[in-house]
PDB file of C-alpha atoms in Angstrom:
ATOM      1  CA  UNK A 478     -17.757 -21.374 -26.090  1.00  0.00           C
ATOM      2  CA  UNK A 479     -15.767 -20.440 -22.978  1.00  0.00           C
ATOM      3  CA  UNK A 480     -16.934 -17.223 -21.361  1.00  0.00           C
ATOM      4  CA  UNK A 481     -14.307 -14.758 -20.187  1.00  0.00           C
ATOM      5  CA  UNK A 482     -14.856 -13.811 -16.575  1.00  0.00           C
ATOM      6  CA  UNK A 483     -15.143 -10.051 -16.198  1.00  0.00           C
ATOM      7  CA  UNK A 484     -12.556  -8.414 -13.968  1.00  0.00           C
ATOM      8  CA  UNK A 485     -13.835  -6.647 -10.848  1.00  0.00           C
ATOM      9  CA  UNK A 486     -13.707  -2.857 -10.888  1.00  0.00           C
ATOM     10  CA  UNK A 487     -12.097  -0.631  -8.257  1.00  0.00           C
ATOM     11  CA  UNK A 488     -12.706   3.121  -8.036  1.00  0.00           C
ATOM     12  CA  UNK A 489     -10.051   5.365  -6.439  1.00  0.00           C
ATOM     13  CA  UNK A 490     -11.102   8.904  -5.555  1.00  0.00           C
ATOM     14  CA  UNK A 491      -8.850  11.804  -4.541  1.00  0.00           C
ATOM     15  CA  UNK A 492      -8.638  15.401  -5.750  1.00  0.00           C
ATOM     16  CA  UNK A 493      -4.818  15.208  -5.777  1.00  0.00           C
ATOM     17  CA  UNK A 494      -3.393  13.347  -8.789  1.00  0.00           C
ATOM     18  CA  UNK A 495      -0.268  12.236  -6.899  1.00  0.00           C
ATOM     19  CA  UNK A 496      -2.312  10.264  -4.367  1.00  0.00           C
ATOM     20  CA  UNK A 497      -4.448   8.722  -7.100  1.00  0.00           C
ATOM     21  CA  UNK A 498      -1.257   7.554  -8.821  1.00  0.00           C
ATOM     22  CA  UNK A 499       0.160   6.123  -5.581  1.00  0.00           C
ATOM     23  CA  UNK A 500      -3.032   4.168  -4.912  1.00  0.00           C
ATOM     24  CA  UNK A 501      -3.011   2.831  -8.459  1.00  0.00           C
ATOM     25  CA  UNK A 502       0.506   1.420  -8.038  1.00  0.00           C
ATOM     26  CA  UNK A 503      -0.758  -0.653  -5.109  1.00  0.00           C
ATOM     27  CA  UNK A 504      -2.956  -2.638  -7.505  1.00  0.00           C
ATOM     28  CA  UNK A 505      -0.278  -3.577 -10.047  1.00  0.00           C
ATOM     29  CA  UNK A 506      -0.592  -7.277  -9.156  1.00  0.00           C
ATOM     30  CA  UNK A 507      -4.362  -7.280  -8.706  1.00  0.00           C
ATOM     31  CA  UNK A 508      -6.501  -8.620 -11.578  1.00  0.00           C
ATOM     32  CA  UNK A 509      -8.951  -5.714 -11.663  1.00  0.00           C
ATOM     33  CA  UNK A 510      -9.984  -2.707 -13.733  1.00  0.00           C
ATOM     34  CA  UNK A 511      -8.982   0.414 -11.813  1.00  0.00           C
ATOM     35  CA  UNK A 512     -10.820   3.689 -12.376  1.00  0.00           C
ATOM     36  CA  UNK A 513      -9.985   7.062 -10.824  1.00  0.00           C
ATOM     37  CA  UNK A 514     -11.953  10.202 -10.070  1.00  0.00           C
ATOM     38  CA  UNK A 515     -10.795  13.632  -8.937  1.00  0.00           C
ATOM     39  CA  UNK A 516     -13.944  14.786  -7.146  1.00  0.00           C
ATOM     40  CA  UNK A 517     -16.952  13.519  -5.248  1.00  0.00           C
ATOM     41  CA  UNK A 518     -19.277  14.502  -8.092  1.00  0.00           C
ATOM     42  CA  UNK A 519     -17.206  12.600 -10.647  1.00  0.00           C
ATOM     43  CA  UNK A 520     -16.988   9.609  -8.297  1.00  0.00           C
ATOM     44  CA  UNK A 521     -20.760   9.477  -7.836  1.00  0.00           C
ATOM     45  CA  UNK A 522     -21.372   9.498 -11.598  1.00  0.00           C
ATOM     46  CA  UNK A 523     -18.652   6.884 -12.222  1.00  0.00           C
ATOM     47  CA  UNK A 524     -20.006   4.618  -9.490  1.00  0.00           C
ATOM     48  CA  UNK A 525     -23.436   4.601 -11.126  1.00  0.00           C
ATOM     49  CA  UNK A 526     -22.025   4.066 -14.619  1.00  0.00           C
ATOM     50  CA  UNK A 527     -19.347   1.452 -13.830  1.00  0.00           C
ATOM     51  CA  UNK A 528     -20.748  -0.291 -10.731  1.00  0.00           C
ATOM     52  CA  UNK A 529     -17.332  -0.924  -9.107  1.00  0.00           C
ATOM     53  CA  UNK A 530     -16.859  -3.735  -6.613  1.00  0.00           C
ATOM     54  CA  UNK A 531     -15.012  -1.408  -4.206  1.00  0.00           C
ATOM     55  CA  UNK A 532     -14.484   2.339  -3.737  1.00  0.00           C
ATOM     56  CA  UNK A 533     -11.621   4.089  -1.912  1.00  0.00           C
ATOM     57  CA  UNK A 534     -12.851   7.621  -1.221  1.00  0.00           C
ATOM     58  CA  UNK A 535     -10.862  10.562   0.158  1.00  0.00           C
ATOM     59  CA  UNK A 536     -12.861  12.582   2.687  1.00  0.00           C
ATOM     60  CA  UNK A 537     -11.335  16.038   2.173  1.00  0.00           C
ATOM     61  CA  UNK A 538     -12.267  17.175  -1.327  1.00  0.00           C
ATOM     62  CA  UNK A 539     -13.723  20.472  -2.612  1.00  0.00           C
ATOM     63  CA  UNK A 540     -17.199  20.795  -4.191  1.00  0.00           C
ATOM     64  CA  UNK A 541     -18.493  17.537  -2.747  1.00  0.00           C
ATOM     65  CA  UNK A 542     -16.616  15.992   0.170  1.00  0.00           C
ATOM     66  CA  UNK A 543     -15.968  12.284   0.328  1.00  0.00           C
ATOM     67  CA  UNK A 544     -18.360  12.009   3.262  1.00  0.00           C
ATOM     68  CA  UNK A 545     -21.190  13.640   1.317  1.00  0.00           C
ATOM     69  CA  UNK A 546     -20.416  11.445  -1.677  1.00  0.00           C
ATOM     70  CA  UNK A 547     -20.537   8.351   0.536  1.00  0.00           C
ATOM     71  CA  UNK A 548     -23.895   9.396   1.998  1.00  0.00           C
ATOM     72  CA  UNK A 549     -25.304   9.811  -1.517  1.00  0.00           C
ATOM     73  CA  UNK A 550     -23.906   6.483  -2.664  1.00  0.00           C
ATOM     74  CA  UNK A 551     -25.470   4.685   0.292  1.00  0.00           C
ATOM     75  CA  UNK A 552     -28.804   6.465  -0.219  1.00  0.00           C
ATOM     76  CA  UNK A 553     -29.042   5.469  -3.887  1.00  0.00           C
ATOM     77  CA  UNK A 554     -30.382   1.968  -4.568  1.00  0.00           C
ATOM     78  CA  UNK A 555     -28.038   1.630  -7.562  1.00  0.00           C
ATOM     79  CA  UNK A 556     -24.894   2.023  -5.435  1.00  0.00           C
ATOM     80  CA  UNK A 557     -25.971   1.283  -1.851  1.00  0.00           C
ATOM     81  CA  UNK A 558     -24.389  -2.175  -1.867  1.00  0.00           C
ATOM     82  CA  UNK A 559     -20.933  -1.072  -3.043  1.00  0.00           C
ATOM     83  CA  UNK A 560     -18.342  -1.207  -0.214  1.00  0.00           C
ATOM     84  CA  UNK A 561     -16.851   2.236   0.437  1.00  0.00           C
ATOM     85  CA  UNK A 562     -13.591   2.864   2.306  1.00  0.00           C
ATOM     86  CA  UNK A 563     -13.132   6.448   3.503  1.00  0.00           C
ATOM     87  CA  UNK A 564      -9.587   7.855   3.713  1.00  0.00           C
ATOM     88  CA  UNK A 565      -9.181  10.844   6.011  1.00  0.00           C
ATOM     89  CA  UNK A 566      -6.897  12.896   8.227  1.00  0.00           C
ATOM     90  CA  UNK A 567      -8.314  13.017  11.782  1.00  0.00           C
ATOM     91  CA  UNK A 568      -9.193  16.495  13.069  1.00  0.00           C
ATOM     92  CA  UNK A 569      -8.455  18.136   9.702  1.00  0.00           C
ATOM     93  CA  UNK A 570     -10.982  16.315   7.493  1.00  0.00           C
ATOM     94  CA  UNK A 571     -13.394  14.866  10.032  1.00  0.00           C
ATOM     95  CA  UNK A 572     -13.687  12.928  13.264  1.00  0.00           C
ATOM     96  CA  UNK A 573     -14.156   9.166  13.437  1.00  0.00           C
ATOM     97  CA  UNK A 574     -17.802   9.541  14.520  1.00  0.00           C
ATOM     98  CA  UNK A 575     -18.560  11.704  11.489  1.00  0.00           C
ATOM     99  CA  UNK A 576     -16.815   9.252   9.169  1.00  0.00           C
ATOM    100  CA  UNK A 577     -18.744   6.292  10.568  1.00  0.00           C
ATOM    101  CA  UNK A 578     -22.000   8.257  10.298  1.00  0.00           C
ATOM    102  CA  UNK A 579     -21.449   8.632   6.540  1.00  0.00           C
ATOM    103  CA  UNK A 580     -22.371   4.971   6.128  1.00  0.00           C
ATOM    104  CA  UNK A 581     -18.944   3.837   4.944  1.00  0.00           C
ATOM    105  CA  UNK A 582     -17.944   0.191   5.259  1.00  0.00           C
ATOM    106  CA  UNK A 583     -14.439   0.921   6.538  1.00  0.00           C
ATOM    107  CA  UNK A 584     -11.912   3.721   6.899  1.00  0.00           C
ATOM    108  CA  UNK A 585      -8.200   4.470   6.838  1.00  0.00           C
ATOM    109  CA  UNK A 586      -6.541   7.327   8.695  1.00  0.00           C
ATOM    110  CA  UNK A 587      -3.593   9.139   7.131  1.00  0.00           C
ATOM    111  CA  UNK A 588      -0.755   8.402   7.033  1.00  0.00           C
ATOM    112  CA  UNK A 589      -1.174   4.753   6.077  1.00  0.00           C
ATOM    113  CA  UNK A 590       0.978   2.197   4.296  1.00  0.00           C
ATOM    114  CA  UNK A 591       0.488  -0.113   1.352  1.00  0.00           C
ATOM    115  CA  UNK A 592      -0.113  -3.124   3.594  1.00  0.00           C
ATOM    116  CA  UNK A 593      -2.898  -1.439   5.587  1.00  0.00           C
ATOM    117  CA  UNK A 594      -4.462  -0.110   2.388  1.00  0.00           C
ATOM    118  CA  UNK A 595      -4.613  -3.499   0.678  1.00  0.00           C
ATOM    119  CA  UNK A 596      -5.482  -5.531   3.774  1.00  0.00           C
ATOM    120  CA  UNK A 597      -8.589  -3.446   4.379  1.00  0.00           C
ATOM    121  CA  UNK A 598      -9.619  -3.671   0.733  1.00  0.00           C
ATOM    122  CA  UNK A 599      -9.084  -7.440   0.791  1.00  0.00           C
ATOM    123  CA  UNK A 600     -11.844  -7.728   3.411  1.00  0.00           C
ATOM    124  CA  UNK A 601     -14.358  -6.548   0.811  1.00  0.00           C
ATOM    125  CA  UNK A 602     -12.785  -7.778  -2.427  1.00  0.00           C
ATOM    126  CA  UNK A 603     -10.934 -11.086  -2.285  1.00  0.00           C
ATOM    127  CA  UNK A 604      -9.341 -10.486  -5.716  1.00  0.00           C
ATOM    128  CA  UNK A 605      -6.989  -7.893  -4.225  1.00  0.00           C
ATOM    129  CA  UNK A 606      -3.445  -9.245  -4.293  1.00  0.00           C
ATOM    130  CA  UNK A 607      -1.574  -8.123  -1.199  1.00  0.00           C
ATOM    131  CA  UNK A 608       1.726  -9.820  -1.954  1.00  0.00           C
ATOM    132  CA  UNK A 609       4.363  -8.206  -4.135  1.00  0.00           C
ATOM    133  CA  UNK A 610       6.870  -9.895  -6.374  1.00  0.00           C
ATOM    134  CA  UNK A 611      10.135 -10.136  -4.455  1.00  0.00           C
ATOM    135  CA  UNK A 612      13.604 -11.317  -5.378  1.00  0.00           C
ATOM    136  CA  UNK A 613      16.596 -12.291  -3.293  1.00  0.00           C
ATOM    137  CA  UNK A 614      19.003  -9.469  -2.415  1.00  0.00           C
ATOM    138  CA  UNK A 615      22.160 -10.210  -0.467  1.00  0.00           C
ATOM    139  CA  UNK A 616      23.556  -6.803   0.443  1.00  0.00           C
ATOM    140  CA  UNK A 617      24.495  -4.797   3.526  1.00  0.00           C
ATOM    141  CA  UNK A 618      21.712  -2.639   4.966  1.00  0.00           C
ATOM    142  CA  UNK A 619      22.702   0.246   7.236  1.00  0.00           C
ATOM    143  CA  UNK A 620      19.771   1.651   9.150  1.00  0.00           C
ATOM    144  CA  UNK A 621      18.927   4.073  11.933  1.00  0.00           C
ATOM    145  CA  UNK A 622      15.983   3.498  14.239  1.00  0.00           C
ATOM    146  CA  UNK A 623      15.148   5.415  17.428  1.00  0.00           C
ATOM    147  CA  UNK A 624      18.503   7.224  17.111  1.00  0.00           C
ATOM    148  CA  UNK A 625      20.440   3.950  17.034  1.00  0.00           C
ATOM    149  CA  UNK A 626      22.719   3.071  14.107  1.00  0.00           C
ATOM    150  CA  UNK A 627      22.540  -0.598  13.127  1.00  0.00           C
ATOM    151  CA  UNK A 628      23.590  -2.928  10.343  1.00  0.00           C
ATOM    152  CA  UNK A 629      21.675  -5.853   8.878  1.00  0.00           C
ATOM    153  CA  UNK A 630      21.604  -7.856   5.679  1.00  0.00           C
ATOM    154  CA  UNK A 631      19.069  -7.716   2.895  1.00  0.00           C
ATOM    155  CA  UNK A 632      17.143 -10.922   2.266  1.00  0.00           C
ATOM    156  CA  UNK A 633      14.609  -9.961  -0.409  1.00  0.00           C
ATOM    157  CA  UNK A 634      13.350  -6.782  -2.038  1.00  0.00           C
ATOM    158  CA  UNK A 635      10.228  -5.579  -3.866  1.00  0.00           C
ATOM    159  CA  UNK A 636       9.099  -2.288  -5.389  1.00  0.00           C
ATOM    160  CA  UNK A 637       7.789  -1.024  -2.078  1.00  0.00           C
ATOM    161  CA  UNK A 638       9.970  -2.585   0.598  1.00  0.00           C
ATOM    162  CA  UNK A 639      12.435  -5.218   1.725  1.00  0.00           C
ATOM    163  CA  UNK A 640      13.090  -7.846   4.360  1.00  0.00           C
ATOM    164  CA  UNK A 641      16.158  -7.254   6.548  1.00  0.00           C
ATOM    165  CA  UNK A 642      17.971 -10.081   8.290  1.00  0.00           C
ATOM    166  CA  UNK A 643      18.780  -8.847  11.806  1.00  0.00           C
ATOM    167  CA  UNK A 644      19.163 -10.836  15.032  1.00  0.00           C
ATOM    168  CA  UNK A 645      19.257  -8.131  17.723  1.00  0.00           C
ATOM    169  CA  UNK A 646      16.062  -6.840  19.296  1.00  0.00           C
ATOM    170  CA  UNK A 647      14.634  -3.726  17.648  1.00  0.00           C
ATOM    171  CA  UNK A 648      13.468  -0.616  19.518  1.00  0.00           C
ATOM    172  CA  UNK A 649       9.664  -0.163  19.492  1.00  0.00           C
ATOM    173  CA  UNK A 650       9.859   2.802  17.081  1.00  0.00           C
ATOM    174  CA  UNK A 651       8.467   1.926  13.627  1.00  0.00           C
ATOM    175  CA  UNK A 652      10.145   4.775  11.689  1.00  0.00           C
ATOM    176  CA  UNK A 653      13.446   3.778  10.121  1.00  0.00           C
ATOM    177  CA  UNK A 654      16.078   5.334   7.832  1.00  0.00           C
ATOM    178  CA  UNK A 655      17.805   2.914   5.449  1.00  0.00           C
ATOM    179  CA  UNK A 656      20.951   3.087   3.344  1.00  0.00           C
ATOM    180  CA  UNK A 657      22.054   0.418   0.861  1.00  0.00           C
ATOM    181  CA  UNK A 658      23.362  -0.300  -2.631  1.00  0.00           C
ATOM    182  CA  UNK A 659      22.117  -2.464  -5.494  1.00  0.00           C
ATOM    183  CA  UNK A 660      25.592  -2.989  -7.001  1.00  0.00           C
ATOM    184  CA  UNK A 661      24.549  -5.050 -10.023  1.00  0.00           C
ATOM    185  CA  UNK A 662      22.400  -2.213 -11.399  1.00  0.00           C
ATOM    186  CA  UNK A 663      23.792   0.992  -9.850  1.00  0.00           C
ATOM    187  CA  UNK A 664      26.852   2.413  -8.092  1.00  0.00           C
ATOM    188  CA  UNK A 665      24.696   4.818  -6.066  1.00  0.00           C
ATOM    189  CA  UNK A 666      24.281   4.559  -2.299  1.00  0.00           C
ATOM    190  CA  UNK A 667      20.522   4.861  -1.828  1.00  0.00           C
ATOM    191  CA  UNK A 668      18.872   6.330   1.245  1.00  0.00           C
ATOM    192  CA  UNK A 669      15.159   6.039   1.935  1.00  0.00           C
ATOM    193  CA  UNK A 670      12.807   6.411   4.860  1.00  0.00           C
ATOM    194  CA  UNK A 671      10.713   3.439   5.811  1.00  0.00           C
ATOM    195  CA  UNK A 672       8.347   1.914   8.304  1.00  0.00           C
ATOM    196  CA  UNK A 673       8.787  -1.416  10.084  1.00  0.00           C
ATOM    197  CA  UNK A 674       5.649  -3.372   9.189  1.00  0.00           C
ATOM    198  CA  UNK A 675       6.323  -6.694  10.905  1.00  0.00           C
ATOM    199  CA  UNK A 676       8.842  -8.448  13.133  1.00  0.00           C
ATOM    200  CA  UNK A 677      10.110 -11.993  12.716  1.00  0.00           C
ATOM    201  CA  UNK A 678      12.233 -12.346  15.842  1.00  0.00           C
ATOM    202  CA  UNK A 679      12.259 -14.293  19.079  1.00  0.00           C
ATOM    203  CA  UNK A 680      10.287 -17.463  19.717  1.00  0.00           C
ATOM    204  CA  UNK A 681       8.054 -18.513  18.170  1.00  0.00           C
ATOM    205  CA  UNK A 682       8.849 -16.632  14.967  1.00  0.00           C
ATOM    206  CA  UNK A 683       6.000 -15.712  12.617  1.00  0.00           C
ATOM    207  CA  UNK A 684       7.774 -17.186   9.595  1.00  0.00           C
ATOM    208  CA  UNK A 685      10.339 -19.907  10.159  1.00  0.00           C
ATOM    209  CA  UNK A 686      11.210 -19.982   6.452  1.00  0.00           C
ATOM    210  CA  UNK A 687      12.876 -16.596   6.862  1.00  0.00           C
ATOM    211  CA  UNK A 688      15.908 -15.764   9.026  1.00  0.00           C
ATOM    212  CA  UNK A 689      15.327 -13.565  12.063  1.00  0.00           C
ATOM    213  CA  UNK A 690      14.652 -10.007  10.998  1.00  0.00           C
ATOM    214  CA  UNK A 691      11.912  -7.600  10.004  1.00  0.00           C
ATOM    215  CA  UNK A 692       9.933  -6.301   7.054  1.00  0.00           C
ATOM    216  CA  UNK A 693      10.113  -2.666   5.952  1.00  0.00           C
ATOM    217  CA  UNK A 694       7.823  -0.628   3.729  1.00  0.00           C
ATOM    218  CA  UNK A 695       9.506   2.234   1.851  1.00  0.00           C
ATOM    219  CA  UNK A 696       7.976   5.685   2.344  1.00  0.00           C
ATOM    220  CA  UNK A 697       8.299   8.188  -0.507  1.00  0.00           C
ATOM    221  CA  UNK A 698      10.599   6.162  -2.772  1.00  0.00           C
ATOM    222  CA  UNK A 699      13.052   8.468  -4.642  1.00  0.00           C
ATOM    223  CA  UNK A 700      12.908   8.147  -8.428  1.00  0.00           C
ATOM    224  CA  UNK A 701      16.492   6.895  -8.634  1.00  0.00           C
ATOM    225  CA  UNK A 702      15.805   4.083  -6.175  1.00  0.00           C
ATOM    226  CA  UNK A 703      12.531   3.207  -7.878  1.00  0.00           C
ATOM    227  CA  UNK A 704      14.298   2.825 -11.230  1.00  0.00           C
ATOM    228  CA  UNK A 705      17.131   0.800  -9.693  1.00  0.00           C
ATOM    229  CA  UNK A 706      14.750  -1.585  -7.914  1.00  0.00           C
ATOM    230  CA  UNK A 707      12.772  -2.063 -11.132  1.00  0.00           C
ATOM    231  CA  UNK A 708      15.990  -2.879 -13.001  1.00  0.00           C
ATOM    232  CA  UNK A 709      17.052  -5.252 -10.216  1.00  0.00           C
ATOM    233  CA  UNK A 710      13.717  -7.090 -10.296  1.00  0.00           C
ATOM    234  CA  UNK A 711      14.004  -7.552 -14.059  1.00  0.00           C
ATOM    235  CA  UNK A 712      17.619  -8.707 -13.809  1.00  0.00           C
ATOM    236  CA  UNK A 713      16.793 -11.420 -11.278  1.00  0.00           C
ATOM    237  CA  UNK A 714      13.249 -12.254 -12.369  1.00  0.00           C
ATOM    238  CA  UNK A 715      14.043 -15.989 -12.276  1.00  0.00           C
ATOM    239  CA  UNK A 716      14.864 -15.785  -8.546  1.00  0.00           C
ATOM    240  CA  UNK A 717      11.444 -14.848  -7.168  1.00  0.00           C
ATOM    241  CA  UNK A 718      11.092 -15.415  -3.433  1.00  0.00           C
ATOM    242  CA  UNK A 719       7.980 -17.118  -2.069  1.00  0.00           C
ATOM    243  CA  UNK A 720       8.128 -17.040   1.697  1.00  0.00           C
TER     244      UNK A 720
END
């Protein structure tokens, strides 16, 4: 009889439901069981009961802070070996020294993006899938970066970002405002803020399979855009991009 391999478990902890939901969306392509907790006390009990392979733990929570929860997890033989990533806002929640003193295995400072979030988790749990399903998108992209208005061309798009074909050198600023249409699924002109996550320009380029350009992660995707992108991905599901 063939045994079914059990999926690894990931525990996401934040007292704000919105942030728990956002973190959960990052694991849509990861073969894992994802649990959530809304407090340090709940997280501690869940960690003992479920024995997750990885914990993302917000530092600034009422009742029991994430730092106190981490200290308890590391002091308990049942949970001491579970990797814990602390998420915190410097100065407001804690300082780096205090976070490191909690015994955590890694930390993320707010604000952070999907790529940073998953890359750090991948260090402790190889099952984490960092790539997103992307499909080709040939449309005009108007964008503003460092006060400069520019125009590029979309190459591929996913739920959380897109790759923009653009030959001119970009300013060093990572914040970017984008405007574009997905004409096959909507007549709306979408605008969204984003963050440049990587550059593929100059010589040697990081990825020669792609034209010169840059990758963007969407920040705070409006519901209308989210629905349109989802419809676009379904419409062109046979044209997945692997680059």
